[in-house]
Short mmCIF file of C-alpha atoms in Angstrom, two decimals:
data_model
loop_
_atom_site.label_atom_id
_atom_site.label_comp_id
_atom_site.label_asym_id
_atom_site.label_seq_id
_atom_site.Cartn_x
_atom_site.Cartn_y
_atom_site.Cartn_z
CA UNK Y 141 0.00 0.00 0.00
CA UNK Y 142 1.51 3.58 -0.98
CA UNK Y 143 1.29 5.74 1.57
CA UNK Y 144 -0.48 9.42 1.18
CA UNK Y 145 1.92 12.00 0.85
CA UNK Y 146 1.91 15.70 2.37
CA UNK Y 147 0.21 18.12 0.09
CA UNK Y 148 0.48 21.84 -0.44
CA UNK Y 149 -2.53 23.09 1.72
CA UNK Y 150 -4.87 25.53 0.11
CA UNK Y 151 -7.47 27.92 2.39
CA UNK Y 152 -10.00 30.85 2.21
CA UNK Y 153 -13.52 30.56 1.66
CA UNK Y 154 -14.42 31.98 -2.18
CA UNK Y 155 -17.96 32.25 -3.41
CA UNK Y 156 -18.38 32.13 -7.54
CA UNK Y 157 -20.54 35.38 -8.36
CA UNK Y 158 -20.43 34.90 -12.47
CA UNK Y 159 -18.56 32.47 -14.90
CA UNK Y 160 -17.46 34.48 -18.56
CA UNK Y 161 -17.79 31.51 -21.29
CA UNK Y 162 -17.25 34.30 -23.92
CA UNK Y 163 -14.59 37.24 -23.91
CA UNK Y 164 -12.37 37.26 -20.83
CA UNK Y 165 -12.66 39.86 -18.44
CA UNK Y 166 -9.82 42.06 -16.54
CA UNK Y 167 -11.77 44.33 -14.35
CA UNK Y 168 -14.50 44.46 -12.25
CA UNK Y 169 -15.81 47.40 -9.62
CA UNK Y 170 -19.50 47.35 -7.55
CA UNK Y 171 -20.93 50.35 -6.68
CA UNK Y 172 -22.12 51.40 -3.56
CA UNK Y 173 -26.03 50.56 -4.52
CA UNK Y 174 -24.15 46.66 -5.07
CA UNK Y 175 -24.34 47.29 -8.64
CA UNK Y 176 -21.22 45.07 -10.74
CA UNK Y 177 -19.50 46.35 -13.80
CA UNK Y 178 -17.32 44.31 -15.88
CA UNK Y 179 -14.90 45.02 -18.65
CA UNK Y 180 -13.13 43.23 -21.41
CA UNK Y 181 -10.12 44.99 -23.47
CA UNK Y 182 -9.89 43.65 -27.21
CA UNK Y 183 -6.53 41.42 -26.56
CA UNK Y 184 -7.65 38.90 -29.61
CA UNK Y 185 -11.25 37.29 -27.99
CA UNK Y 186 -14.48 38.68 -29.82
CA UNK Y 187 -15.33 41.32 -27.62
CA UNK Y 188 -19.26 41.97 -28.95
CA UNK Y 189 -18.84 44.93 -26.05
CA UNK Y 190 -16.11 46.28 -23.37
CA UNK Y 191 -18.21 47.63 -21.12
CA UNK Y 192 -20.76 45.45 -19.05
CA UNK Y 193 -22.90 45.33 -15.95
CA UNK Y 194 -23.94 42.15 -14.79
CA UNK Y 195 -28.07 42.60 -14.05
CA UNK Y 196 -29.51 38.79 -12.69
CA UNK Y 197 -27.02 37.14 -13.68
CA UNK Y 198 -26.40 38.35 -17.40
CA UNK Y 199 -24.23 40.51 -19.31
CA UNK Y 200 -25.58 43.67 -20.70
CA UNK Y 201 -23.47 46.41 -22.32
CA UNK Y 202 -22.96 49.19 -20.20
CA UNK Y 203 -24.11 51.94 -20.76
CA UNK Y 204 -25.48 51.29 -24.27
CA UNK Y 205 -24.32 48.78 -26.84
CA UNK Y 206 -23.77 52.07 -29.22
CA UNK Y 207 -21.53 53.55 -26.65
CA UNK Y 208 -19.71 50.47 -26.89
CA UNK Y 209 -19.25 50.45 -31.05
CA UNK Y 210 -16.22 52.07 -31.94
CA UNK Y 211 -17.70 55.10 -33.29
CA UNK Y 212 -14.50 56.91 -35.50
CA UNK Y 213 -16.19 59.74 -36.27
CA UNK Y 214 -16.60 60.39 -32.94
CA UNK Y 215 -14.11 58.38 -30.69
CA UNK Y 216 -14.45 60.19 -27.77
CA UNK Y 217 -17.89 59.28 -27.07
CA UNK Y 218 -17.38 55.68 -27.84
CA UNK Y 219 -15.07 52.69 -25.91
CA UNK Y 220 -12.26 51.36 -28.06
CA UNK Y 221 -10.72 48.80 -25.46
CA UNK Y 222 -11.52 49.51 -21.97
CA UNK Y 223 -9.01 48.14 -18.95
CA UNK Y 224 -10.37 49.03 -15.87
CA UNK Y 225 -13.48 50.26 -14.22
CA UNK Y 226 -13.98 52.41 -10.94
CA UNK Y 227 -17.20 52.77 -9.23
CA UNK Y 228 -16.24 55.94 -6.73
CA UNK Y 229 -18.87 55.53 -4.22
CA UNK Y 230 -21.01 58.89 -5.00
CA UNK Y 231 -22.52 57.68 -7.76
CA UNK Y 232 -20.12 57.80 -10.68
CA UNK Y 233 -18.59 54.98 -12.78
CA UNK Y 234 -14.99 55.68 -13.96
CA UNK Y 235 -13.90 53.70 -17.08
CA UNK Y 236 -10.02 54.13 -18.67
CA UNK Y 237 -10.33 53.36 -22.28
CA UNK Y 238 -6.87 52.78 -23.41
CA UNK Y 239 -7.66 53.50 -26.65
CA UNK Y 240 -4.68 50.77 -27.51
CA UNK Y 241 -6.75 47.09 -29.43
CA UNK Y 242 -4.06 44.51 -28.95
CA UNK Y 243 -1.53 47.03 -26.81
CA UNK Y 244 -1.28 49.00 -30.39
CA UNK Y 245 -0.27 52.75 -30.51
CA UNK Y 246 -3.37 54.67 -28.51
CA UNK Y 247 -5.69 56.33 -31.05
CA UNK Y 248 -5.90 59.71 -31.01
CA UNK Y 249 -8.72 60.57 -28.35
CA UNK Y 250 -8.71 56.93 -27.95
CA UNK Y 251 -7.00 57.25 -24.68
CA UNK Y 252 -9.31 59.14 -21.97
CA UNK Y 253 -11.42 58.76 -18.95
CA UNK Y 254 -15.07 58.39 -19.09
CA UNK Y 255 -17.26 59.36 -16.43
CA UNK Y 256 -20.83 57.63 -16.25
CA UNK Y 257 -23.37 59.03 -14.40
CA UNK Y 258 -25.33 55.65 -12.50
CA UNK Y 259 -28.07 57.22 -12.08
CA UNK Y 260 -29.39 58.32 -15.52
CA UNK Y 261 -26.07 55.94 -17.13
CA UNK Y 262 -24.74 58.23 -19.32
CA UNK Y 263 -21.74 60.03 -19.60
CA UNK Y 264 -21.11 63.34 -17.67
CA UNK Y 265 -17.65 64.10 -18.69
CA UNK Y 266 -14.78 62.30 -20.62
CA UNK Y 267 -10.95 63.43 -20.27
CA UNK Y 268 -8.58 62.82 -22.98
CA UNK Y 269 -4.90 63.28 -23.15
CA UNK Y 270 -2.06 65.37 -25.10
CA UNK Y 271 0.59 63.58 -26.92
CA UNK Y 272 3.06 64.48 -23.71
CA UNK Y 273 0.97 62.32 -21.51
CA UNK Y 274 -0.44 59.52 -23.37
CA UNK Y 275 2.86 58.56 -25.36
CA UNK Y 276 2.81 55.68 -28.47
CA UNK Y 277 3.90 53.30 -26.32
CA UNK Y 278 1.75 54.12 -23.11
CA UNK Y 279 -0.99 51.47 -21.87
CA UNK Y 280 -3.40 53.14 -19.71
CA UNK Y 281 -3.96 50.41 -16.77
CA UNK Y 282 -5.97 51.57 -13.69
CA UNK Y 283 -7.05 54.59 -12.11
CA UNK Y 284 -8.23 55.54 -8.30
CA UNK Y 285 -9.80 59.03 -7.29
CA UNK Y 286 -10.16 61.35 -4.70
CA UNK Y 287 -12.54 64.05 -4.03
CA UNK Y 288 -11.02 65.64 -1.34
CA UNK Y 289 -8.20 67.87 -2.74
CA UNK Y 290 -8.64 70.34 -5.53
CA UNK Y 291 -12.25 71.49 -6.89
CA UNK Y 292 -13.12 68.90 -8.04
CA UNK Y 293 -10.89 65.96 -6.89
CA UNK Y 294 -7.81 63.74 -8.56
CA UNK Y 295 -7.30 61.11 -10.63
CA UNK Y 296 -4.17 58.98 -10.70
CA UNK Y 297 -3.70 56.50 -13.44
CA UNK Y 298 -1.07 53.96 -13.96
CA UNK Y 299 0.69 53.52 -17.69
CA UNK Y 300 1.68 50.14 -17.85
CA UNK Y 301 3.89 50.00 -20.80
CA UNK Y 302 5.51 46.95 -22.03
CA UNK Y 303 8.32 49.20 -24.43
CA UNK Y 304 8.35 52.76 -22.68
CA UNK Y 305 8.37 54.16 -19.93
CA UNK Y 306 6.04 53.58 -16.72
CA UNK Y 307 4.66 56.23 -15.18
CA UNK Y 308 1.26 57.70 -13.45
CA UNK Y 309 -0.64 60.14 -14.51
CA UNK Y 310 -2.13 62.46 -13.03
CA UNK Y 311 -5.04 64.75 -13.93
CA UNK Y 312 -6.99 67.71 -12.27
CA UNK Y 313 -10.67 66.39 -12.64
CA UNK Y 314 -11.39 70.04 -12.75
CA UNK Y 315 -10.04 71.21 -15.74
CA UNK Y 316 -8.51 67.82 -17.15
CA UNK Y 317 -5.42 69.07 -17.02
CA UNK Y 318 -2.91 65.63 -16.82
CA UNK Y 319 0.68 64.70 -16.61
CA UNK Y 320 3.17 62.49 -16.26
CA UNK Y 321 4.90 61.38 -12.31
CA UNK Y 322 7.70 59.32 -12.11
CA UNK Y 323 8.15 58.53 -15.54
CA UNK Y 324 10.71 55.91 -16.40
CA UNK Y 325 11.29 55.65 -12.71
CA UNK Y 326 12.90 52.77 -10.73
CA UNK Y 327 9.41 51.98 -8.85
CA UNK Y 328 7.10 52.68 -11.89
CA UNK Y 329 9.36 50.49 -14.24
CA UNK Y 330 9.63 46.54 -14.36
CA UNK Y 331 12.39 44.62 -12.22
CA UNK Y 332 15.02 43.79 -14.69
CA UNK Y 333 15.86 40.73 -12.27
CA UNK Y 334 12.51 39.27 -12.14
CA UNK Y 335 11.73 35.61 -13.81
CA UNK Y 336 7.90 35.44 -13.05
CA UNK Y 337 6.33 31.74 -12.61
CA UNK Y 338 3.09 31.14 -12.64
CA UNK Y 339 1.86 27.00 -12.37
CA UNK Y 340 5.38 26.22 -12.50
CA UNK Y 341 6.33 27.76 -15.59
CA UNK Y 342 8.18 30.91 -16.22
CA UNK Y 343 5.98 33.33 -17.78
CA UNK Y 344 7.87 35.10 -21.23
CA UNK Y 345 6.56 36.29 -24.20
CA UNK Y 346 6.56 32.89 -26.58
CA UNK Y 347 5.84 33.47 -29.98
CA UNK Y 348 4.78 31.32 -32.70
CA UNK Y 349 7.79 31.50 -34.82
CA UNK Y 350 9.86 29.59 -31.60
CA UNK Y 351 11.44 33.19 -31.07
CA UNK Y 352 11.07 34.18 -27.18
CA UNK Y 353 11.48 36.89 -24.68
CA UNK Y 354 11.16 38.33 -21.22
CA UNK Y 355 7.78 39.36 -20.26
CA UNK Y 356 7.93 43.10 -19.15
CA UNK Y 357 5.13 45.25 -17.94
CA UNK Y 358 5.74 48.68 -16.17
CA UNK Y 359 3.36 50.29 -13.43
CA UNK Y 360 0.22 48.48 -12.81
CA UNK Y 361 -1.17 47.78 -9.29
CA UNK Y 362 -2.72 50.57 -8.10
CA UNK Y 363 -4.46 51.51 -4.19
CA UNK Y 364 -5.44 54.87 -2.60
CA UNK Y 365 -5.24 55.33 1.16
CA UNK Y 366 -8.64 55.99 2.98
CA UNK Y 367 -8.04 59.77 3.43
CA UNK Y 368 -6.65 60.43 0.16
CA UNK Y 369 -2.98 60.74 1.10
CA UNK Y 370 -1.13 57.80 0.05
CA UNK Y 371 -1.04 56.37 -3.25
CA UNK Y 372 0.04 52.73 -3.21
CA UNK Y 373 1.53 51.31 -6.62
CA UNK Y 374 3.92 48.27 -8.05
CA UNK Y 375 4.67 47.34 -11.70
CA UNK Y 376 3.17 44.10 -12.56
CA UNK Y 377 6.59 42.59 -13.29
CA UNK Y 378 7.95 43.33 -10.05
CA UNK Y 379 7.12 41.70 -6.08
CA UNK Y 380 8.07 44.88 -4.69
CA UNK Y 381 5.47 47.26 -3.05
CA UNK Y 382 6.20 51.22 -2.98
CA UNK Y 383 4.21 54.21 -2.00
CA UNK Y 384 4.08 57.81 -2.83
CA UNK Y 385 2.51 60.74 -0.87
CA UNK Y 386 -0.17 61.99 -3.16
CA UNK Y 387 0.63 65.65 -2.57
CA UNK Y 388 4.24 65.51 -4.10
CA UNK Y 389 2.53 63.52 -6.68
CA UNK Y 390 0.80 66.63 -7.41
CA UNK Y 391 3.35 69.02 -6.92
CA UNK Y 392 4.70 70.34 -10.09
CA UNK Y 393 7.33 72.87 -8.10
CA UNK Y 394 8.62 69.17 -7.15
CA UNK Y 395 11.24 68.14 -10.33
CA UNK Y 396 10.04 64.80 -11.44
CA UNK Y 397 13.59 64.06 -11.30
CA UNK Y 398 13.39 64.97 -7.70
CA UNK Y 399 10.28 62.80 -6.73
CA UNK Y 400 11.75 59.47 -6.15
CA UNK Y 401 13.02 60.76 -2.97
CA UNK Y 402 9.34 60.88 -2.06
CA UNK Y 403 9.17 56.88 -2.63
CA UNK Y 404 8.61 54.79 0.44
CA UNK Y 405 9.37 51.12 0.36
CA UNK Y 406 7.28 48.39 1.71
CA UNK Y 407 8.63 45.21 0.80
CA UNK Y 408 7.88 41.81 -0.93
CA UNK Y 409 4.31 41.73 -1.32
CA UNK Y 410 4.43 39.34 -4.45
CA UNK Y 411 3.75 39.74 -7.64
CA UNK Y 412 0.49 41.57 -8.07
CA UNK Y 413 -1.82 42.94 -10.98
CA UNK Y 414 -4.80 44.08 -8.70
CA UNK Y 415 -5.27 45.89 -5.38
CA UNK Y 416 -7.29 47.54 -3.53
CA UNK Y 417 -7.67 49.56 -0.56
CA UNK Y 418 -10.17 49.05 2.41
CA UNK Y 419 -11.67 51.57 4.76
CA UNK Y 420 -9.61 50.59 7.95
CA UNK Y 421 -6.30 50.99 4.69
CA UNK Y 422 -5.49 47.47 4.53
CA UNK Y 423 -4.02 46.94 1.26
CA UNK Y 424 -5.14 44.01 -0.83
CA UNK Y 425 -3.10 42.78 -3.47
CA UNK Y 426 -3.01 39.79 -5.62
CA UNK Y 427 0.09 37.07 -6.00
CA UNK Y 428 -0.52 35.80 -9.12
CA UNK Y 429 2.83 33.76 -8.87
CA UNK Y 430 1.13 31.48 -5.82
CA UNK Y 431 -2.34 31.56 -6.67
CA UNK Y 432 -2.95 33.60 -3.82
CA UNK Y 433 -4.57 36.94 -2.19
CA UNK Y 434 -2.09 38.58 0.27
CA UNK Y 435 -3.52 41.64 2.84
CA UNK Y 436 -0.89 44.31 3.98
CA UNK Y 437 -1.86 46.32 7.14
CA UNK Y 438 -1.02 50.33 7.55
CA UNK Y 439 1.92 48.80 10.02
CA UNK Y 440 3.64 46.87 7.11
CA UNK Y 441 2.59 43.50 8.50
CA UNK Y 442 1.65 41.02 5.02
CA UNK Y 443 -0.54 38.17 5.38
CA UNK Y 444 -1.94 35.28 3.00
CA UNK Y 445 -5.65 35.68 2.97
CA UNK Y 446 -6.20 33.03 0.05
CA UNK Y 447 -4.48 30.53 -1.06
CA UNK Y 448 -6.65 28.27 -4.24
CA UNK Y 449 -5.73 26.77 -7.25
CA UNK Y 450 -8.77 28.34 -8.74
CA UNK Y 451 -7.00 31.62 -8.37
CA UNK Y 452 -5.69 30.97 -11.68
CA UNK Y 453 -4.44 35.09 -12.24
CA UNK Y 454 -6.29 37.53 -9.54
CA UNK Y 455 -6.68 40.34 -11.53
CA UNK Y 456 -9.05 43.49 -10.41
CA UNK Y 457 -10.08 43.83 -6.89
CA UNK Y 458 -12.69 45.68 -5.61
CA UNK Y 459 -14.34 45.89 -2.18
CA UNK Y 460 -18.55 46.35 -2.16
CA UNK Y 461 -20.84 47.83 0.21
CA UNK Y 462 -21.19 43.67 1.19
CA UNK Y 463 -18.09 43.77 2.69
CA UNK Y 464 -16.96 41.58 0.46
CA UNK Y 465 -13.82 41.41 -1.54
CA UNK Y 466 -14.53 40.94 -5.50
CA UNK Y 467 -11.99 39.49 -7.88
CA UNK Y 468 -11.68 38.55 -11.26
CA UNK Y 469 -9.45 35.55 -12.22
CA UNK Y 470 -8.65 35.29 -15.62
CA UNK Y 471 -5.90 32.69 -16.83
CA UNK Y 472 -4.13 35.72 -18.33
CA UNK Y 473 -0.87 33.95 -17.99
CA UNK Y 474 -2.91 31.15 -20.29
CA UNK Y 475 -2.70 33.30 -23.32
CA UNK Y 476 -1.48 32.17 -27.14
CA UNK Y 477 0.92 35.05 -26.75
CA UNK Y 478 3.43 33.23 -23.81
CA UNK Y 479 2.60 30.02 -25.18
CA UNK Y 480 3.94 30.09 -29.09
CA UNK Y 481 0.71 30.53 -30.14
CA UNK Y 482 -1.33 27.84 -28.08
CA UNK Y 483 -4.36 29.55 -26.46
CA UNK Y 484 -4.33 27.14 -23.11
CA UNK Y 485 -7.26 29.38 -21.14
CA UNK Y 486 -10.01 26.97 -19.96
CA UNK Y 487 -13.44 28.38 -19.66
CA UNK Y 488 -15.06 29.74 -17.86
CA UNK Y 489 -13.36 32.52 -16.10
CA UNK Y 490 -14.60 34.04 -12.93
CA UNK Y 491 -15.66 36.74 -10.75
CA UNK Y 492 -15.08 35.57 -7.02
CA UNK Y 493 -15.92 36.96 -3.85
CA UNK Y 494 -14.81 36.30 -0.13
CA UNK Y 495 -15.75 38.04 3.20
CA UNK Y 496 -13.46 40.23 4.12
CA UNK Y 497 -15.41 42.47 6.90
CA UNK Y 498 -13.82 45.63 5.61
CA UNK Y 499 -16.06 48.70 3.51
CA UNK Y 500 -14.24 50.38 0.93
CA UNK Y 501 -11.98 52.90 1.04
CA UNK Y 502 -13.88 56.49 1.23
CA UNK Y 503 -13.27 58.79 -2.32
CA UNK Y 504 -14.89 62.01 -0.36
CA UNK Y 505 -15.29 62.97 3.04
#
């Protein structure tokens, strides 16, 4: 008789709230009504839309199915290829269009920030970018808000480039003036030293031709402290953690040069592409090299929340009124493009949930 061997051990309690068995999904945000929002970029699936909410248990296109038709005489007002969704809490849906099908070269007006009003769902307001913020090679990734400084608050976006440099962005919601912090940075840019592995394997861009290289993806991960002050960010390439006081991040007298002294450190946190912060600022922040969901407290302190081998990629985070955490898990590291070509994503993807007991983190006072 063999006998039974020790086995990894795998813990928290998940919940499946949808399974995608068409386009897969990166982000996800609920409002504070418990409304969910969805969105797909156009990486190669047939994305019929990029925007969705999910009403009993269904997709619909959110806000309209037109907004969601690339519209080229009007770009602005339509959703090329939409990354990530932000429900702030007051009412408004944020969605970053990065304007970039297949991580192209943005389209002109392409690029911008949409803001959806929930309660009539349509669009209030939409920021786009010059040429000195949104470069060629910029990838607009995530974005978190505050409403407490300026007239009418701060955004702070993340460009996730895989040739150029990382950055984030800024931008005044008042006037929609942006522009770029820590660009090319050491904690916006990928680690140079990192070998990623996700189920074992190293994760590198494989192509179909044989030809290979590293995988490298600049400022992702993205958190905002409860009262506004911190901004918490990693590239997704990296396990590191940093942090950035979001009033030198807004400081133009401050050089950019300059603001790396601003940079705090936090550690290993794992490799990460969402997070999210809670109400009592615990940081939340995926490990997509272990499958797992890792909590950071406001004293530095990390610990493994999660640990499944359903979390197959935790992508976007977000926290509802439920108390709930929300994730999206995706296979991303499944993809034809790190696998010569092979496409080895099983459906259907997921949006999970687990009790966390913590609200969201406030946008407004």
């Amino acid at each position: 008789m063999q006998p039974m061997l020790p086995m990894e051990k795998y813990f928290g309690q998940f919940e499946l709230v949808h399974a995608f068995y068409g386009a897969m999904p990166t982000g996800v945000s609920v409002s504070e009504t418990g409304r969910i929002f969805v969105c797909f970029p156009k990486w190669g699936d047939d994305v019929q839309f990029t925007v969705a909410e999910i009403v009993e248990g269904e997709l619909q296109p959110y806000p309209s199915l037109e907004t969601n038709l690339v519209n080229t005489a009007n770009i602005t007002m339509s959703f090329v290829s939409v990354q990530s969704i932000v429900a702030d809490g007051r009412g408004t849906l944020w969605i970053l269009d990065t304007g970039a099908p297949n991580f192209s070269e943005p389209i002109q007006g392409g690029a911008k920030l949409v803001a959806v009003d929930l309660s009539t769902n349509t669009i209030r307001r939409v920021y786009t970018f010059t040429e000195d913020v949104v470069l060629p090679t910029t990838y607009l990734n995530d974005v978190r808000l505050d409403f407490r400084v300026g007239r009418a608050g701060y955004a702070y976006i993340t460009d996730s480039s895989t040739r150029g440099p990382g950055a984030i962005i800024v931008v005044d919601l008042e006037n929609g003036n942006a522009f770029r912090r820590l660009n090319g940075a050491m904690s916006t840019s990928p680690d140079p030293y990192i070998l990623p592995k996700v189920e074992g394997i190293i994760l590198m861009n494989r192509n179909p031709d044989g030809s290979t290289s590293p995988f490298r993806l600049a400022s992702d991960s993205l958190a905002i402290s409860p009262d506004g002050k911190v901004l918490f960010y990693a590239p997704l390439t990296s396990r590191q953690l940093f942090s950035i006081s979001t009033e030198a991040l807004r400081d133009r007298r401050i050089q950019d040069m300059n603001l790396s002294q601003y940079v705090q450190y936090w550690g290993e946190k794992g490799a990460s592409d969402g997070m999210i912060t809670g109400a009592k600022g615990t940081v939340y922040a995926g490990d997509y090299e272990n499958n797992s969901i890792r909590k950071i407290l406001p004293n530095g302190a990390m610990e493994t929340i999660a640990h499944d081998p359903r979390i197959l990629w935790p992508d976007t985070f977000s926290i509802g009124p439920d108390q709930y955490l929300y994730v999206i898990v995706n296979q991303l590291h499944r993809q034809a493009r790190f696998h010569y070509g092979r496409d080895l994503r099983e459906k259907p993807y997921s949006l999970l949930r687990m009790r966390i007991d913590e609200f969201p983190a406030p946008t407004f006072s």
